Amino acid sequence: MRDRSLWAAPVGNIIEYEGGIWRAVKIQHTQPGKGGAYMQVEMKNLRDGRKNNVRFRSAETVERIRLDTKDFQFLYPEGDMLVFMDKETYDQTSLPRDLLGDAAAFLQDGMDVVMELYDEEAISVQLPDTIEATIVEADAVVKGQTASSSYKPAILDNGVRIMVPPHIASGTRIVVDVYEQTYVRRAD
């Protein structure tokens, strides 16, 4: 589904621009003293991952695109590909690992994800915002460090390195923000 509208797109909207499918990543509204208002938009190409900064004048229109979403389940990695299963039809789909970027490290067997499709082509995969992981390695607490002033490096069971509060030790289960790759809290 498409609609042609005045560019007033919040971050996350998907547009068609110069033959590509782009997601707005950052937007800065600017109204200079001279001339008309414009929006500086940082966009990411959903097909090849390129980034682009574009200035849109307030009078310009863009082709805004709505993607179809479908529930899938992650099955397993296969080389540089990731295999997902459609939860309705049980059809399997393989996608390149780099389509997910850094979030691919947080995939877990059987994890439910939402796939965004444009004309039946997978454009992106949304993982849950947070997951539980186990700390496999954490630096020792340095004497004099306080929980409010500093964090220490730790390595998760998926190999991702994050910063955690000083009281978190190896073997601790924690909740991690998938997209920011940050510590949220200790798991229940």
mmCIF file of C-alpha atoms in Angstrom:
data_model
loop_
_atom_site.group_PDB
_atom_site.id
_atom_site.type_symbol
_atom_site.label_atom_id
_atom_site.label_comp_id
_atom_site.label_asym_id
_atom_site.label_seq_id
_atom_site.Cartn_x
_atom_site.Cartn_y
_atom_site.Cartn_z
ATOM 1 C CA MET A 1 0.000 0.000 0.000
ATOM 2 C CA ARG A 2 1.363 3.418 -0.876
ATOM 3 C CA ASP A 3 0.277 6.947 -0.251
ATOM 4 C CA ARG A 4 1.644 10.203 -1.524
ATOM 5 C CA SER A 5 1.830 12.728 1.274
ATOM 6 C CA LEU A 6 3.654 15.777 2.477
ATOM 7 C CA TRP A 7 6.894 14.735 4.093
ATOM 8 C CA ALA A 8 6.032 14.749 7.775
ATOM 9 C CA ALA A 9 7.448 11.315 8.394
ATOM 10 C CA PRO A 10 8.511 10.319 11.873
ATOM 11 C CA VAL A 11 11.605 8.203 12.380
ATOM 12 C CA GLY A 12 10.963 4.651 11.216
ATOM 13 C CA ASN A 13 8.726 5.511 8.247
ATOM 14 C CA ILE A 14 9.611 3.800 4.997
ATOM 15 C CA ILE A 15 9.719 5.710 1.740
ATOM 16 C CA GLU A 16 10.490 5.074 -1.883
ATOM 17 C CA TYR A 17 13.277 7.409 -2.993
ATOM 18 C CA GLU A 18 15.354 7.271 -6.187
ATOM 19 C CA GLY A 19 14.242 3.712 -6.909
ATOM 20 C CA GLY A 20 15.155 2.361 -3.470
ATOM 21 C CA ILE A 21 13.261 1.449 -0.325
ATOM 22 C CA TRP A 22 14.535 3.561 2.591
ATOM 23 C CA ARG A 23 13.788 3.794 6.326
ATOM 24 C CA ALA A 24 14.067 7.210 8.015
ATOM 25 C CA VAL A 25 16.660 6.783 10.786
ATOM 26 C CA LYS A 26 17.096 10.376 11.994
ATOM 27 C CA ILE A 27 15.171 13.529 11.178
ATOM 28 C CA GLN A 28 16.090 17.117 11.933
ATOM 29 C CA HIS A 29 13.532 19.860 11.233
ATOM 30 C CA THR A 30 15.174 23.171 10.323
ATOM 31 C CA GLN A 31 13.656 26.574 9.736
ATOM 32 C CA PRO A 32 16.431 28.946 8.708
ATOM 33 C CA GLY A 33 16.107 32.718 8.999
ATOM 34 C CA LYS A 34 16.150 32.975 5.227
ATOM 35 C CA GLY A 35 14.450 30.582 2.831
ATOM 36 C CA GLY A 36 11.914 27.855 3.428
ATOM 37 C CA ALA A 37 11.852 25.189 6.098
ATOM 38 C CA TYR A 38 13.348 21.786 5.340
ATOM 39 C CA MET A 39 14.031 18.435 6.945
ATOM 40 C CA GLN A 40 17.450 16.830 6.989
ATOM 41 C CA VAL A 41 16.762 13.087 6.899
ATOM 42 C CA GLU A 42 19.259 10.289 7.477
ATOM 43 C CA MET A 43 17.964 7.213 5.676
ATOM 44 C CA LYS A 44 19.038 3.576 5.444
ATOM 45 C CA ASN A 45 18.438 1.536 2.291
ATOM 46 C CA LEU A 46 16.570 -1.604 3.340
ATOM 47 C CA ARG A 47 17.837 -3.673 0.420
ATOM 48 C CA ASP A 48 21.582 -3.020 0.553
ATOM 49 C CA GLY A 49 22.187 -1.235 3.873
ATOM 50 C CA ARG A 50 23.573 2.012 2.380
ATOM 51 C CA LYS A 51 22.982 5.225 4.311
ATOM 52 C CA ASN A 52 22.100 8.551 2.744
ATOM 53 C CA ASN A 53 21.451 12.075 4.051
ATOM 54 C CA VAL A 54 18.799 13.955 2.104
ATOM 55 C CA ARG A 55 17.327 17.424 2.518
ATOM 56 C CA PHE A 56 13.594 17.620 1.801
ATOM 57 C CA ARG A 57 11.891 20.998 1.328
ATOM 58 C CA SER A 58 8.517 21.364 3.034
ATOM 59 C CA ALA A 59 6.726 21.545 -0.348
ATOM 60 C CA GLU A 60 8.174 18.230 -1.597
ATOM 61 C CA THR A 61 6.223 15.007 -1.566
ATOM 62 C CA VAL A 62 7.614 11.497 -1.237
ATOM 63 C CA GLU A 63 6.223 8.048 -1.836
ATOM 64 C CA ARG A 64 5.533 6.578 1.612
ATOM 65 C CA ILE A 65 5.318 2.792 1.684
ATOM 66 C CA ARG A 66 3.550 0.517 4.094
ATOM 67 C CA LEU A 67 5.120 -2.885 4.518
ATOM 68 C CA ASP A 68 3.240 -6.089 5.152
ATOM 69 C CA THR A 69 4.259 -7.864 8.349
ATOM 70 C CA LYS A 70 4.200 -11.568 9.010
ATOM 71 C CA ASP A 71 5.119 -13.699 12.019
ATOM 72 C CA PHE A 72 8.101 -15.996 11.529
ATOM 73 C CA GLN A 73 10.210 -18.194 13.775
ATOM 74 C CA PHE A 74 14.004 -18.380 13.609
ATOM 75 C CA LEU A 75 15.150 -21.951 12.978
ATOM 76 C CA TYR A 76 18.938 -22.052 12.476
ATOM 77 C CA PRO A 77 21.942 -20.375 10.816
ATOM 78 C CA GLU A 78 23.290 -21.911 7.620
ATOM 79 C CA GLY A 79 26.614 -20.349 6.634
ATOM 80 C CA ASP A 80 25.973 -16.661 5.882
ATOM 81 C CA MET A 81 22.221 -17.288 5.713
ATOM 82 C CA LEU A 82 19.578 -17.449 8.441
ATOM 83 C CA VAL A 83 16.620 -19.802 8.077
ATOM 84 C CA PHE A 84 13.157 -18.692 9.231
ATOM 85 C CA MET A 85 9.798 -20.473 9.164
ATOM 86 C CA ASP A 86 6.458 -18.828 8.369
ATOM 87 C CA LYS A 87 4.302 -19.569 11.423
ATOM 88 C CA GLU A 88 1.131 -19.887 9.318
ATOM 89 C CA THR A 89 2.262 -21.914 6.313
ATOM 90 C CA TYR A 90 5.420 -23.556 7.746
ATOM 91 C CA ASP A 91 7.316 -22.487 4.588
ATOM 92 C CA GLN A 92 11.001 -21.850 5.181
ATOM 93 C CA THR A 93 12.792 -18.691 4.033
ATOM 94 C CA SER A 94 16.555 -18.051 4.005
ATOM 95 C CA LEU A 95 17.821 -14.495 4.393
ATOM 96 C CA PRO A 96 21.361 -13.097 4.431
ATOM 97 C CA ARG A 97 22.720 -12.541 7.959
ATOM 98 C CA ASP A 98 23.723 -8.947 7.127
ATOM 99 C CA LEU A 99 20.029 -8.033 6.578
ATOM 100 C CA LEU A 100 19.700 -8.086 10.385
ATOM 101 C CA GLY A 101 22.984 -6.272 11.083
ATOM 102 C CA ASP A 102 24.313 -6.472 14.665
ATOM 103 C CA ALA A 103 20.968 -7.801 15.924
ATOM 104 C CA ALA A 104 21.671 -11.172 14.234
ATOM 105 C CA ALA A 105 23.956 -12.114 17.152
ATOM 106 C CA PHE A 106 20.910 -12.092 19.446
ATOM 107 C CA LEU A 107 18.857 -14.631 17.474
ATOM 108 C CA GLN A 108 17.989 -17.705 19.526
ATOM 109 C CA ASP A 109 16.640 -21.053 18.291
ATOM 110 C CA GLY A 110 12.845 -20.915 18.123
ATOM 111 C CA MET A 111 12.723 -17.115 18.606
ATOM 112 C CA ASP A 112 9.573 -15.442 17.270
ATOM 113 C CA VAL A 113 10.317 -12.513 14.948
ATOM 114 C CA VAL A 114 8.298 -10.198 12.701
ATOM 115 C CA MET A 115 9.335 -10.064 9.056
ATOM 116 C CA GLU A 116 8.532 -6.938 7.027
ATOM 117 C CA LEU A 117 7.714 -7.650 3.385
ATOM 118 C CA TYR A 118 7.470 -5.379 0.346
ATOM 119 C CA ASP A 119 5.858 -7.009 -2.696
ATOM 120 C CA GLU A 120 6.482 -10.424 -1.037
ATOM 121 C CA GLU A 121 10.229 -9.618 -0.644
ATOM 122 C CA ALA A 122 11.672 -9.699 2.881
ATOM 123 C CA ILE A 123 12.997 -6.209 3.642
ATOM 124 C CA SER A 124 13.744 -6.460 7.371
ATOM 125 C CA VAL A 125 13.359 -8.687 10.409
ATOM 126 C CA GLN A 126 12.340 -7.277 13.786
ATOM 127 C CA LEU A 127 13.529 -9.175 16.855
ATOM 128 C CA PRO A 128 12.053 -8.670 20.315
ATOM 129 C CA ASP A 129 13.403 -5.437 21.868
ATOM 130 C CA THR A 130 15.000 -7.336 24.750
ATOM 131 C CA ILE A 131 16.283 -10.869 25.313
ATOM 132 C CA GLU A 132 17.725 -12.790 28.233
ATOM 133 C CA ALA A 133 21.402 -13.785 28.038
ATOM 134 C CA THR A 134 24.030 -15.189 30.374
ATOM 135 C CA ILE A 135 27.287 -13.435 31.247
ATOM 136 C CA VAL A 136 30.144 -15.843 30.444
ATOM 137 C CA GLU A 137 32.995 -13.487 31.297
ATOM 138 C CA ALA A 138 33.081 -10.321 33.389
ATOM 139 C CA ASP A 139 35.984 -8.274 34.682
ATOM 140 C CA ALA A 140 36.497 -8.262 38.440
ATOM 141 C CA VAL A 141 35.182 -5.313 40.418
ATOM 142 C CA VAL A 142 37.804 -2.635 40.963
ATOM 143 C CA LYS A 143 37.956 -1.464 44.568
ATOM 144 C CA GLY A 144 36.406 1.985 44.930
ATOM 145 C CA GLN A 145 34.044 1.563 41.966
ATOM 146 C CA THR A 146 30.434 2.346 42.714
ATOM 147 C CA ALA A 147 27.399 1.089 40.831
ATOM 148 C CA SER A 148 26.284 4.596 39.925
ATOM 149 C CA SER A 149 29.589 5.835 38.541
ATOM 150 C CA SER A 150 30.913 3.167 36.222
ATOM 151 C CA TYR A 151 30.248 0.008 34.307
ATOM 152 C CA LYS A 152 32.633 -2.834 33.446
ATOM 153 C CA PRO A 153 32.966 -4.896 30.249
ATOM 154 C CA ALA A 154 31.358 -8.332 30.053
ATOM 155 C CA ILE A 155 30.890 -10.961 27.353
ATOM 156 C CA LEU A 156 27.519 -12.639 26.761
ATOM 157 C CA ASP A 157 26.941 -16.284 25.834
ATOM 158 C CA ASN A 158 26.438 -15.183 22.195
ATOM 159 C CA GLY A 159 29.889 -13.529 22.102
ATOM 160 C CA VAL A 160 28.625 -9.930 22.226
ATOM 161 C CA ARG A 161 30.566 -7.558 24.478
ATOM 162 C CA ILE A 162 28.496 -5.122 26.581
ATOM 163 C CA MET A 163 28.981 -2.917 29.621
ATOM 164 C CA VAL A 164 27.357 -4.037 32.900
ATOM 165 C CA PRO A 165 27.175 -2.666 36.466
ATOM 166 C CA PRO A 166 30.047 -3.728 38.775
ATOM 167 C CA HIS A 167 27.859 -6.124 40.819
ATOM 168 C CA ILE A 168 27.144 -8.376 37.789
ATOM 169 C CA ALA A 169 29.364 -11.488 37.755
ATOM 170 C CA SER A 170 29.975 -14.409 35.371
ATOM 171 C CA GLY A 171 27.046 -16.809 35.248
ATOM 172 C CA THR A 172 24.444 -14.091 35.892
ATOM 173 C CA ARG A 173 21.360 -14.021 33.624
ATOM 174 C CA ILE A 174 20.552 -10.511 32.468
ATOM 175 C CA VAL A 175 18.105 -8.741 30.162
ATOM 176 C CA VAL A 176 19.794 -7.024 27.198
ATOM 177 C CA ASP A 177 18.433 -4.404 24.780
ATOM 178 C CA VAL A 178 18.938 -6.071 21.376
ATOM 179 C CA TYR A 179 19.236 -2.912 19.272
ATOM 180 C CA GLU A 180 21.254 -0.752 21.674
ATOM 181 C CA GLN A 181 23.313 -3.733 22.911
ATOM 182 C CA THR A 182 23.061 -2.481 26.471
ATOM 183 C CA TYR A 183 22.361 -3.964 29.907
ATOM 184 C CA VAL A 184 18.743 -3.431 31.043
ATOM 185 C CA ARG A 185 18.444 -5.359 34.308
ATOM 186 C CA ARG A 186 19.105 -8.648 36.033
ATOM 187 C CA ALA A 187 16.789 -11.407 34.732
ATOM 188 C CA ASP A 188 14.055 -12.673 37.063
#
